[in-house]
Each structure stands twice: as structure tokens, then as C-alpha cells.
mmCIF file of C-alpha atoms in Angstrom:
data_model
loop_
_atom_site.group_PDB
_atom_site.id
_atom_site.type_symbol
_atom_site.label_atom_id
_atom_site.label_comp_id
_atom_site.label_asym_id
_atom_site.label_seq_id
_atom_site.Cartn_x
_atom_site.Cartn_y
_atom_site.Cartn_z
ATOM 1 C CA LEU A 1 110.167 97.620 140.135
ATOM 2 C CA HIS A 2 107.767 99.192 137.720
ATOM 3 C CA ARG A 3 110.644 100.065 135.370
ATOM 4 C CA VAL A 4 111.721 96.404 135.466
ATOM 5 C CA HIS A 5 108.252 95.236 134.612
ATOM 6 C CA ARG A 6 107.962 97.746 131.822
ATOM 7 C CA ARG A 7 111.293 96.694 130.431
ATOM 8 C CA GLN A 8 110.291 93.101 130.529
ATOM 9 C CA ARG A 9 107.023 93.784 128.686
ATOM 10 C CA GLN A 10 109.017 95.698 125.983
ATOM 11 C CA MET A 11 111.370 92.786 125.556
ATOM 12 C CA CYS A 12 108.309 90.489 124.907
ATOM 13 C CA ILE A 13 107.111 92.610 121.960
ATOM 14 C CA ARG A 14 107.710 90.781 118.708
ATOM 15 C CA ASP A 15 110.140 92.410 116.237
ATOM 16 C CA ARG A 16 110.021 89.585 113.607
ATOM 17 C CA ILE A 17 106.932 87.879 112.390
ATOM 18 C CA THR A 18 105.904 85.515 109.616
ATOM 19 C CA ILE A 19 102.674 86.051 107.728
ATOM 20 C CA VAL A 20 101.095 83.320 105.632
ATOM 21 C CA ARG A 21 98.886 83.942 102.558
ATOM 22 C CA GLY A 22 97.372 82.047 99.725
ATOM 23 C CA ILE A 23 99.805 81.340 96.874
ATOM 24 C CA GLY A 24 97.388 82.537 94.170
ATOM 25 C CA ASN A 25 97.398 85.967 92.449
ATOM 26 C CA TYR A 26 94.539 88.120 93.513
ATOM 27 C CA PRO A 27 94.987 91.549 91.716
ATOM 28 C CA PRO A 28 94.996 94.288 92.857
ATOM 29 C CA LEU A 29 95.193 92.975 96.466
ATOM 30 C CA GLU A 30 97.888 90.283 96.495
ATOM 31 C CA MET A 31 99.877 89.137 93.553
ATOM 32 C CA VAL A 32 103.372 88.473 92.093
ATOM 33 C CA GLU A 33 104.540 90.824 89.466
ATOM 34 C CA LYS A 34 108.051 90.502 87.933
ATOM 35 C CA GLY A 35 108.931 87.972 90.607
ATOM 36 C CA GLN A 36 107.997 90.272 93.450
ATOM 37 C CA LEU A 37 105.068 89.963 95.887
ATOM 38 C CA THR A 38 103.063 93.127 95.708
ATOM 39 C CA GLY A 39 99.417 94.420 95.990
ATOM 40 C CA LEU A 40 97.270 96.660 98.105
ATOM 41 C CA HIS A 41 97.212 94.372 101.120
ATOM 42 C CA ILE A 42 100.969 93.588 100.885
ATOM 43 C CA ASP A 43 101.903 97.244 100.781
ATOM 44 C CA MET A 44 99.614 98.112 103.598
ATOM 45 C CA ILE A 45 101.060 95.452 105.798
ATOM 46 C CA ARG A 46 104.637 96.428 104.954
ATOM 47 C CA HIS A 47 103.901 100.093 105.729
ATOM 48 C CA VAL A 48 102.498 99.311 109.137
ATOM 49 C CA ALA A 49 105.303 96.865 109.993
ATOM 50 C CA GLU A 50 107.868 99.435 109.032
ATOM 51 C CA LYS A 51 106.239 102.019 111.349
ATOM 52 C CA LEU A 52 106.217 99.449 114.112
ATOM 53 C CA HIS A 53 109.817 98.463 113.504
ATOM 54 C CA ILE A 54 108.905 94.851 112.734
ATOM 55 C CA SER A 55 110.648 92.674 110.271
ATOM 56 C CA ILE A 56 108.073 90.560 108.248
ATOM 57 C CA GLU A 57 108.409 87.469 106.138
ATOM 58 C CA PHE A 58 105.526 86.402 103.884
ATOM 59 C CA ILE A 59 104.959 82.727 103.240
ATOM 60 C CA SER A 60 102.861 81.860 100.178
ATOM 61 C CA LEU A 61 101.130 78.469 100.329
ATOM 62 C CA PRO A 62 98.109 76.740 98.711
ATOM 63 C CA TRP A 63 95.214 78.067 100.701
ATOM 64 C CA GLY A 64 94.415 74.812 102.462
ATOM 65 C CA ARG A 65 98.004 74.538 103.741
ATOM 66 C CA ALA A 66 98.053 78.236 104.568
ATOM 67 C CA LEU A 67 95.007 77.639 106.784
ATOM 68 C CA LYS A 68 96.674 74.697 108.478
ATOM 69 C CA TYR A 69 99.850 76.590 109.046
ATOM 70 C CA PHE A 70 97.908 79.410 110.753
ATOM 71 C CA SER A 71 95.493 77.211 112.728
ATOM 72 C CA ASP A 72 98.460 75.091 113.958
ATOM 73 C CA GLY A 73 100.274 78.249 115.210
ATOM 74 C CA LYS A 74 103.176 77.864 112.815
ATOM 75 C CA VAL A 75 103.047 81.488 111.779
ATOM 76 C CA HIS A 76 102.140 84.703 113.559
ATOM 77 C CA ALA A 77 99.532 86.027 111.186
ATOM 78 C CA ILE A 78 97.549 85.533 108.042
ATOM 79 C CA SER A 79 96.397 87.993 105.421
ATOM 80 C CA TYR A 80 93.226 88.166 103.355
ATOM 81 C CA TYR A 81 91.284 86.342 106.084
ATOM 82 C CA GLY A 82 87.557 86.586 106.325
ATOM 83 C CA TYR A 83 85.720 86.216 109.677
ATOM 84 C CA THR A 84 83.934 83.092 110.777
ATOM 85 C CA LYS A 85 83.009 81.922 114.237
ATOM 86 C CA SER A 86 85.116 78.758 113.799
ATOM 87 C CA ARG A 87 88.115 80.789 112.734
ATOM 88 C CA GLU A 88 87.858 83.099 115.760
ATOM 89 C CA LEU A 89 88.773 80.091 117.973
ATOM 90 C CA THR A 90 92.428 80.378 116.661
ATOM 91 C CA ALA A 91 92.576 84.057 115.443
ATOM 92 C CA TYR A 92 92.657 87.489 117.059
ATOM 93 C CA TYR A 93 90.530 89.660 114.921
ATOM 94 C CA HIS A 94 90.454 93.399 115.447
ATOM 95 C CA SER A 95 87.979 95.816 113.829
ATOM 96 C CA ASP A 96 90.858 98.080 112.721
ATOM 97 C CA ASN A 97 92.813 95.332 111.058
ATOM 98 C CA ILE A 98 90.652 95.206 108.002
ATOM 99 C CA LEU A 99 92.679 95.251 104.792
ATOM 100 C CA SER A 100 89.710 95.633 102.441
ATOM 101 C CA ASN A 101 86.127 94.723 101.892
ATOM 102 C CA THR A 102 85.129 91.848 99.583
ATOM 103 C CA ARG A 103 82.011 92.138 97.478
ATOM 104 C CA TRP A 104 80.747 88.599 96.751
ATOM 105 C CA VAL A 105 79.061 87.892 93.396
ATOM 106 C CA PHE A 106 77.862 84.970 91.371
ATOM 107 C CA LEU A 107 79.601 84.264 88.072
ATOM 108 C CA ALA A 108 77.959 82.670 85.096
ATOM 109 C CA LEU A 109 78.619 82.029 81.410
ATOM 110 C CA GLU A 110 77.646 85.166 79.509
ATOM 111 C CA GLU A 111 75.437 83.036 77.216
ATOM 112 C CA ARG A 112 73.490 81.816 80.272
ATOM 113 C CA LYS A 113 73.308 85.022 82.284
ATOM 114 C CA ASN A 114 69.577 85.633 81.626
ATOM 115 C CA GLU A 115 68.683 82.193 82.961
ATOM 116 C CA PHE A 116 69.320 83.287 86.629
ATOM 117 C CA LYS A 117 66.899 85.464 88.510
ATOM 118 C CA PHE A 118 67.391 85.979 92.232
ATOM 119 C CA ASP A 119 67.370 88.450 95.011
ATOM 120 C CA ARG A 120 69.462 88.520 98.201
ATOM 121 C CA SER A 121 67.289 85.724 99.734
ATOM 122 C CA LEU A 122 68.781 83.417 97.040
ATOM 123 C CA LYS A 123 65.343 81.542 96.789
ATOM 124 C CA GLY A 124 64.905 79.636 93.646
ATOM 125 C CA LEU A 125 68.557 78.587 93.296
ATOM 126 C CA GLU A 126 68.138 75.258 95.194
ATOM 127 C CA ASN A 127 68.493 73.075 92.061
ATOM 128 C CA LEU A 128 71.589 74.779 90.719
ATOM 129 C CA VAL A 129 75.167 73.663 91.282
ATOM 130 C CA ILE A 130 77.305 76.472 92.570
ATOM 131 C CA GLY A 131 81.102 76.196 92.465
ATOM 132 C CA VAL A 132 83.146 77.290 95.528
ATOM 133 C CA GLN A 133 86.767 77.113 96.390
ATOM 134 C CA HIS A 134 88.110 74.702 99.077
ATOM 135 C CA GLY A 135 88.870 76.325 102.429
ATOM 136 C CA TYR A 136 87.295 79.645 101.522
ATOM 137 C CA SER A 137 84.695 81.552 103.497
ATOM 138 C CA HIS A 138 82.443 83.226 100.951
ATOM 139 C CA GLY A 139 80.938 85.597 103.479
ATOM 140 C CA GLN A 140 78.849 84.779 106.542
ATOM 141 C CA TYR A 141 75.552 85.248 104.731
ATOM 142 C CA PHE A 142 76.284 82.909 101.797
ATOM 143 C CA ASP A 143 78.000 80.389 104.102
ATOM 144 C CA SER A 144 74.815 80.175 106.155
ATOM 145 C CA MET A 145 72.610 79.294 103.173
ATOM 146 C CA GLU A 146 72.269 75.555 103.873
ATOM 147 C CA HIS A 147 69.733 74.969 101.104
ATOM 148 C CA LEU A 148 72.160 75.678 98.293
ATOM 149 C CA VAL A 149 74.105 72.933 96.464
ATOM 150 C CA ARG A 150 77.840 73.598 96.509
ATOM 151 C CA ASP A 151 80.571 71.815 94.537
ATOM 152 C CA VAL A 152 84.009 72.418 95.965
ATOM 153 C CA VAL A 153 87.037 72.822 93.770
ATOM 154 C CA LEU A 154 90.661 73.634 94.542
ATOM 155 C CA SER A 155 91.340 76.790 92.450
ATOM 156 C CA GLU A 156 89.732 79.755 90.776
ATOM 157 C CA PHE A 157 90.726 78.242 87.404
ATOM 158 C CA ASP A 158 88.784 75.142 88.309
ATOM 159 C CA LEU A 159 85.808 77.383 88.811
ATOM 160 C CA GLU A 160 86.381 78.830 85.343
ATOM 161 C CA ARG A 161 86.738 75.433 83.747
ATOM 162 C CA MET A 162 83.657 73.969 85.443
ATOM 163 C CA LEU A 163 81.489 76.916 84.299
ATOM 164 C CA LYS A 164 82.778 76.564 80.748
ATOM 165 C CA ASN A 165 82.142 72.822 80.767
ATOM 166 C CA LYS A 166 78.613 73.496 82.166
ATOM 167 C CA ARG A 167 79.394 71.228 85.138
ATOM 168 C CA HIS A 168 78.567 74.199 87.381
ATOM 169 C CA ASP A 169 75.660 76.626 86.839
ATOM 170 C CA LEU A 170 77.177 79.379 88.959
ATOM 171 C CA ALA A 171 80.349 80.129 90.824
ATOM 172 C CA MET A 172 80.977 82.256 93.885
ATOM 173 C CA MET A 173 83.869 84.702 93.767
ATOM 174 C CA SER A 174 85.087 88.080 95.076
ATOM 175 C CA TYR A 175 84.232 90.811 92.584
ATOM 176 C CA GLN A 176 87.591 92.409 92.967
ATOM 177 C CA GLU A 177 89.362 89.113 92.214
ATOM 178 C CA PHE A 178 87.071 88.466 89.171
ATOM 179 C CA LEU A 179 87.825 91.903 87.714
ATOM 180 C CA GLY A 180 91.594 91.371 88.294
ATOM 181 C CA PHE A 181 91.436 87.954 86.482
ATOM 182 C CA LYS A 182 89.409 89.548 83.580
ATOM 183 C CA LYS A 183 92.088 92.321 83.283
ATOM 184 C CA ARG A 184 94.689 89.587 82.832
ATOM 185 C CA GLY A 185 92.709 87.933 80.101
ATOM 186 C CA ASP A 186 91.163 85.017 82.099
ATOM 187 C CA PHE A 187 87.466 84.159 82.520
ATOM 188 C CA LYS A 188 86.584 84.964 78.999
ATOM 189 C CA GLY A 189 82.950 84.608 78.272
ATOM 190 C CA ILE A 190 82.159 84.711 82.012
ATOM 191 C CA VAL A 191 80.278 87.586 83.661
ATOM 192 C CA ALA A 192 79.385 88.763 87.183
ATOM 193 C CA LEU A 193 75.686 88.768 87.997
ATOM 194 C CA SER A 194 73.669 91.289 89.954
ATOM 195 C CA PRO A 195 72.745 91.812 92.680
ATOM 196 C CA SER A 196 75.820 91.248 94.839
ATOM 197 C CA ILE A 197 75.380 88.590 97.513
ATOM 198 C CA ASP A 198 77.177 90.367 100.331
ATOM 199 C CA SER A 199 80.157 92.396 101.387
ATOM 200 C CA ASP A 200 82.538 91.213 104.092
ATOM 201 C CA PRO A 201 85.741 92.640 105.593
ATOM 202 C CA GLN A 202 89.095 90.845 104.987
ATOM 203 C CA TYR A 203 91.540 91.007 107.777
ATOM 204 C CA ILE A 204 95.101 90.476 108.784
ATOM 205 C CA ALA A 205 94.500 88.248 111.789
ATOM 206 C CA PHE A 206 96.939 87.121 114.399
ATOM 207 C CA SER A 207 97.315 83.608 115.810
ATOM 208 C CA LYS A 208 96.015 82.682 119.247
ATOM 209 C CA LEU A 209 98.172 79.553 119.147
ATOM 210 C CA ASN A 210 101.574 79.478 120.883
ATOM 211 C CA ASP A 211 100.720 82.840 122.442
ATOM 212 C CA ASP A 212 101.118 82.122 126.122
ATOM 213 C CA GLY A 213 102.964 85.418 126.702
ATOM 214 C CA GLY A 214 100.276 87.393 124.874
ATOM 215 C CA GLU A 215 102.664 88.830 122.288
ATOM 216 C CA ASN A 216 100.421 88.149 119.302
ATOM 217 C CA LYS A 217 97.398 89.675 121.010
ATOM 218 C CA ALA A 218 99.428 92.722 121.860
ATOM 219 C CA LEU A 219 100.750 92.941 118.385
ATOM 220 C CA SER A 220 97.222 92.717 116.973
ATOM 221 C CA VAL A 221 96.314 95.829 118.958
ATOM 222 C CA ARG A 222 99.481 97.674 118.025
ATOM 223 C CA PHE A 223 99.019 96.788 114.355
ATOM 224 C CA ALA A 224 95.394 97.951 114.450
ATOM 225 C CA LYS A 225 96.271 101.327 115.844
ATOM 226 C CA GLU A 226 98.929 101.953 113.303
ATOM 227 C CA LEU A 227 96.740 100.664 110.429
ATOM 228 C CA LYS A 228 93.917 103.019 111.466
ATOM 229 C CA ARG A 229 96.384 105.933 111.513
ATOM 230 C CA PHE A 230 97.656 104.904 108.019
ATOM 231 C CA LYS A 231 94.134 104.801 106.622
ATOM 232 C CA ALA A 232 93.621 108.432 107.551
ATOM 233 C CA SER A 233 96.623 109.544 105.639
ATOM 234 C CA ASP A 234 97.339 110.821 102.120
ATOM 235 C CA ALA A 235 99.856 108.021 101.689
ATOM 236 C CA TYR A 236 96.960 105.443 101.966
ATOM 237 C CA ASN A 237 94.875 107.241 99.416
ATOM 238 C CA ASN A 238 97.876 107.420 97.087
ATOM 239 C CA LEU A 239 98.256 103.594 97.548
ATOM 240 C CA LEU A 240 94.563 103.084 96.575
ATOM 241 C CA ASP A 241 95.123 105.288 93.512
ATOM 242 C CA TYR A 242 98.377 103.425 92.585
ATOM 243 C CA PHE A 243 96.607 100.059 92.546
ATOM 244 C CA LYS A 244 93.458 101.570 90.977
ATOM 245 C CA PHE A 245 91.463 100.017 93.790
ATOM 246 C CA HIS A 246 88.443 102.212 93.048
ATOM 247 C CA HIS A 247 88.092 100.520 89.737
ATOM 248 C CA TYR A 248 87.439 97.254 91.421
ATOM 249 C CA GLN A 249 84.511 98.348 93.621
#
């Protein structure tokens, strides 16, 4: 009887999953190069999936649609996903399923950078317009700052345009993404300000929806164990070097 139950449990373990992500390019973490999806997050996920003998399919969608696909349970997992209490209602987060840590910074026109003085309390910024992207969590700390004026735009290039048109005073962005865009030649005349606002982990999270059998929850745990093992390996350090991740810190 125990063998039967064990066999049934093994049969319930998923061997094919779909993972949704934002359609944008976020070097060095997730981007399309020469028509192929690549990046640190992507290669980490692929490595773990291979070790677990899981076939994966990435679905790239505009971030708002990606969030809806995940929250509706249409996919098994989502990458590059920050933690919020509301997201936890539909997502299995695991402390060992962290793909990277995001350092959040304000961006400003270089010609205006000396206008802005602030510390981590963000006092004195109440009368400024800060550009943020639709559907993004910009870290629990910044998200909790209710006294700040935010203007929501659809893409990172809308943030760039609004800064250059002086419709926004500041923009909030991941420092890693900003450096990646700068390396590609975007965001000319725009700089990151100090100090950083916060640093938050970014996860691969698994869906709580359509998980009556608990396969996604079990997979979240299995994935976390293998990802932890991978992060202790030379192969992981080689991957960090390959994507020059330390240059983005």
C-alpha cells in the first residue's frame, strides 16, 4: 500500500511547466539576443529544470498580461517576481527560489541631478512627480511611501521619455536594468542617484491557482532545493562571470 501511494505521488509530480515573464529586455537578467531568450535568470531556471528533468516553456508577455496570466493560474510559474503581500495570495514564494536581488534607485536628468537631496526616509520629495511602471512592485519600502506622487507609465522607455520631456522629475528603476539599458545606448543624459532606495529579492514563484493536487507547491520546494545546490557550485559562479553580473551591482 505504501508503495502504491508513493508511486501515485511520483506520478503527480509535474514534468512540463510554463513560465511567464515580461516581454521586455532586462540585461543581464532576461533578454533576447540573436532571436534567443537568454540572461542570468533564464539560464538559472533552465539549469535547475534540467536537473529536475522538467521540460519548460517560457511565455513572454507585456507585464500587465503576464501578471494576469499568472494570477489567473494559466501558467505554472513566473520569473523576476518581487514579493508583496497581495501577490502572496496567488503565489508560492520560497526563500531559496531567489533569482537575484534588485537595487532600486531614482533616475534623473544629468543636468538636474544636483536638484535632488534625499535620504532613505524620502522626506522632501512630496512635491515631485516620480515615474513608475504599471504593474511593477518597486520594493516593499518604496511601495509603502504613500506621501509620494507617482505617475504610472507602461514601459521603461516611457520613463526615459517623460524624464527628457521634464514631465517627470524622477523615475524609479532597478539599477541592474538601468545599467543594462545604458550599455545598449539608451537613457542618454540620465543618471542614477544616490543613495539607493532599497534592495529586494526577485523570485521565480509558483502559482497557487489550479493546484488542488499540490503539484505546484511541491515543485516550488523541489526547485528551491536544487537552486540552492546550484548557487553553491562553480557552475553558478561561472554563470555570474559570463553575464558580468558583478558589474551591475
